[in-house]
Coordinates of C-alpha atoms in Angstrom, one line a residue:
M1 CA 0.0 0.0 0.0
T2 CA 1.4 3.4 -1.0
S3 CA 2.0 5.8 1.8
P4 CA 0.0 9.1 1.7
T5 CA 3.2 11.0 2.3
R6 CA 4.9 9.2 -0.6
E7 CA 2.0 10.1 -2.9
L8 CA 2.3 13.7 -1.8
I9 CA 5.8 14.0 -3.1
S10 CA 5.4 11.6 -6.1
P11 CA 6.2 13.1 -9.5
R12 CA 2.6 12.5 -10.5
H13 CA 1.6 15.2 -8.0
Y14 CA 3.6 17.8 -9.9
G15 CA 2.5 16.7 -13.4
L16 CA 4.4 15.1 -16.3
E17 CA 5.8 18.4 -17.6
H18 CA 7.2 19.4 -14.2
H19 CA 8.7 15.9 -13.8
A20 CA 10.3 16.1 -17.2
E21 CA 12.0 19.4 -16.3
H22 CA 13.4 17.8 -13.2
R23 CA 14.7 14.9 -15.3
Q24 CA 16.5 17.3 -17.5
L25 CA 18.1 19.1 -14.5
K26 CA 19.0 15.9 -12.7
Q27 CA 22.4 15.4 -14.2
P28 CA 23.8 19.0 -13.7
L29 CA 22.4 19.0 -10.1
A30 CA 23.6 15.5 -9.2
M31 CA 26.8 16.6 -7.3
P32 CA 25.3 19.7 -5.5
I33 CA 22.3 17.6 -4.4
R34 CA 24.6 14.8 -3.1
R35 CA 26.6 17.3 -1.1
L36 CA 23.5 19.0 0.2
R37 CA 22.0 15.6 1.1
C38 CA 24.9 14.8 3.3
K39 CA 24.6 18.1 5.1
V40 CA 20.8 17.6 5.6
L41 CA 21.3 14.1 7.0
Q42 CA 23.6 15.5 9.7
F43 CA 20.4 16.7 11.4
Y44 CA 18.9 13.2 11.3
P45 CA 21.5 10.9 12.9
T46 CA 20.7 7.2 12.7
T47 CA 22.5 6.2 16.0
H48 CA 19.2 6.1 17.9
M49 CA 17.2 4.3 15.2
P50 CA 16.3 0.7 15.3
S51 CA 19.2 -1.3 13.8
S52 CA 17.1 -4.2 12.4
G53 CA 14.5 -2.1 10.6
A54 CA 14.3 -0.7 7.1
T55 CA 15.4 2.8 8.1
T56 CA 19.1 2.7 7.2
R57 CA 21.7 5.2 6.2
Q58 CA 21.4 4.2 2.6
E59 CA 17.6 4.5 2.5
L60 CA 17.8 7.9 4.2
N61 CA 20.3 9.1 1.6
K62 CA 18.0 8.0 -1.1
L63 CA 15.0 9.6 0.6
A64 CA 16.7 12.9 1.1
E65 CA 17.9 13.0 -2.5
E66 CA 14.4 12.4 -3.7
H67 CA 13.0 15.2 -1.6
L68 CA 15.7 17.6 -2.7
E69 CA 15.2 16.7 -6.4
H70 CA 11.4 17.0 -6.4
D71 CA 10.7 19.6 -3.8
L72 CA 13.4 22.2 -4.4
Q73 CA 14.6 24.2 -7.3
P74 CA 18.3 24.7 -8.3
S75 CA 18.3 28.2 -6.7
D76 CA 17.0 26.6 -3.4
C77 CA 19.8 24.1 -3.4
D78 CA 22.3 26.9 -4.0
R79 CA 20.8 29.0 -1.2
L80 CA 21.0 26.1 1.2
N81 CA 24.6 25.4 0.3
S82 CA 25.5 29.0 0.8
A83 CA 23.8 29.0 4.2
V84 CA 25.6 25.9 5.3
S85 CA 28.9 27.3 4.0
K86 CA 28.4 30.5 5.9
L87 CA 27.6 28.6 9.1
G88 CA 30.7 26.5 8.9
T89 CA 32.9 29.5 8.0
H90 CA 31.7 31.6 10.9
T91 CA 32.1 28.8 13.3
T92 CA 35.6 28.0 12.1
V93 CA 36.8 31.6 12.1
G94 CA 35.3 32.1 15.6
S95 CA 37.0 29.0 16.9
L96 CA 40.4 30.1 15.5
V97 CA 40.0 33.6 16.8
G98 CA 39.0 32.2 20.2
I99 CA 42.0 29.9 20.4
G100 CA 44.3 32.8 19.4
L101 CA 42.9 35.1 22.1
G102 CA 43.1 32.3 24.6
M103 CA 46.8 31.7 23.8
Y104 CA 47.5 35.4 24.0
M105 CA 45.9 35.7 27.4
A106 CA 47.8 32.6 28.6
Y107 CA 51.1 34.2 27.4
R108 CA 50.2 37.4 29.3
V109 CA 49.4 35.4 32.4
R110 CA 52.7 33.6 32.2
R111 CA 54.6 36.8 31.6
V112 CA 53.0 38.3 34.8
R113 CA 53.9 35.2 36.8
M114 CA 57.5 35.4 35.6
D115 CA 57.7 39.1 36.5
M116 CA 56.3 38.4 40.0
F117 CA 58.8 35.5 40.5
T118 CA 61.7 37.7 39.4
A119 CA 60.7 40.5 41.7
F120 CA 60.2 38.0 44.6
R121 CA 63.6 36.4 43.9
I122 CA 65.6 39.6 43.9
V123 CA 63.9 41.3 46.8
E124 CA 65.6 41.0 50.2
K125 CA 63.9 38.4 52.3
P126 CA 64.3 37.5 56.0
T127 CA 66.3 34.3 56.7
H128 CA 65.6 34.0 60.4
V129 CA 63.0 35.1 62.9
Q130 CA 63.6 35.7 66.6
F131 CA 60.9 35.2 69.2
A132 CA 60.4 37.3 72.4
S133 CA 62.0 34.5 74.3
G134 CA 65.2 34.8 72.3
R135 CA 64.7 31.6 70.3
I136 CA 65.8 32.0 66.7
E137 CA 64.2 29.9 63.9
M138 CA 65.2 29.7 60.2
V139 CA 62.7 31.0 57.6
P140 CA 62.4 28.5 54.7
D141 CA 63.2 29.8 51.3
L142 CA 59.9 29.7 49.2
T143 CA 61.6 30.7 45.9
P144 CA 61.7 27.1 44.5
F145 CA 58.0 26.7 45.1
L146 CA 57.0 29.9 43.3
R147 CA 59.2 29.2 40.2
P148 CA 57.0 28.7 37.1
T149 CA 57.2 25.1 35.8
L150 CA 56.7 23.5 32.4
L151 CA 53.7 21.5 33.6
G152 CA 52.1 24.7 34.9
D153 CA 52.7 26.5 31.6
I154 CA 51.2 23.6 29.7
A155 CA 48.1 23.6 32.0
T156 CA 47.8 27.4 31.6
F157 CA 48.0 27.4 27.8
G158 CA 45.7 24.4 27.6
L159 CA 43.1 25.9 29.8
F160 CA 43.0 29.2 28.1
A161 CA 43.0 27.7 24.7
A162 CA 40.1 25.4 25.6
G163 CA 38.2 28.4 27.0
G164 CA 38.9 30.5 23.9
L165 CA 37.8 27.6 21.7
F166 CA 34.5 27.3 23.5
I167 CA 33.7 31.0 23.7
G168 CA 34.9 31.7 20.1
G169 CA 33.2 28.7 18.7
E170 CA 29.9 29.5 20.3
A171 CA 30.1 33.2 19.2
G172 CA 31.0 32.1 15.7
L173 CA 28.1 29.6 15.7
L174 CA 25.6 32.3 16.8
C175 CA 26.9 34.7 14.1
G176 CA 26.8 31.9 11.5
V177 CA 23.2 31.0 12.4
Y178 CA 22.2 34.6 12.1
S179 CA 24.0 34.9 8.7
A180 CA 22.5 31.7 7.4
R181 CA 19.0 32.7 8.5
R182 CA 19.4 36.0 6.7
T183 CA 20.5 34.1 3.5
L184 CA 17.5 31.8 3.7
V185 CA 14.8 34.5 4.4
K186 CA 15.9 36.8 1.5
D187 CA 13.5 35.1 -0.9
L188 CA 10.1 34.3 0.7
E189 CA 9.1 31.8 -1.9
S190 CA 12.4 29.9 -1.6
K191 CA 12.1 29.9 2.2
L192 CA 8.6 28.4 2.0
R193 CA 9.7 25.7 -0.4
I194 CA 12.7 24.8 1.8
E195 CA 10.4 24.6 4.9
R196 CA 7.9 22.4 3.1
A197 CA 10.7 20.1 1.8
F198 CA 12.2 19.7 5.3
A199 CA 8.7 19.1 6.8
R200 CA 8.0 16.4 4.3
L201 CA 11.4 14.9 4.9
R202 CA 10.8 14.8 8.6
A203 CA 7.3 13.3 8.1
D204 CA 8.7 10.6 5.9
I205 CA 11.5 9.7 8.3
L206 CA 9.1 9.6 11.3
Q207 CA 6.7 7.4 9.3
R208 CA 9.5 5.0 8.4
Q209 CA 10.6 4.8 12.0
A210 CA 7.0 4.1 13.1
E211 CA 6.7 1.4 10.5
C212 CA 10.0 -0.1 11.7
L213 CA 8.9 -0.1 15.3
G214 CA 5.5 -1.6 14.4
R215 CA 7.3 -4.5 12.6
R216 CA 9.5 -5.1 15.6
E217 CA 6.5 -5.2 18.0
V218 CA 4.8 -7.7 15.7

């Protein structure tokens, strides 16, 4: 029995003329659609799907490719690719800038520690203390304990680099999402087509998961 969702996205729904146009555009759009299909499937991981059902990575690839071919126009695919590219670029640049700032701050902290250690080492320090009873005790030298070490430098640079990566990556991700959203909403008709295509893809994936779970229960 044919699924209602499958009938909705079938080429018969669009007419033979529209289907013929898509057949003519299929070869030039093959590579962009495959790349876009891989990016779309990143939002639908199969790690939590039933392993013994019909919903597999290959079937999801085919399903996403059919939706992208039938529901979207070439300009929509280009717009989606541009949005995904902007998102990745902003995130990468933000992460690199965050790591650079973190390393710079770690270098500044290390420089301050070295200056403090140098000042503490050259300053005149008491070597003995005399109590009221006349007893004299030696004051231990704390200079070796305050000396910066290689392990401390590694920990400092690692901590600041990780913090910079997190903050810069998150900031870049937010900027990338904003830029990608602006790219997608420039054309209202294209935005509506993309939303409908993703909604139909989600509906098809959920339907296949439901069918798979139903077969497992039986």
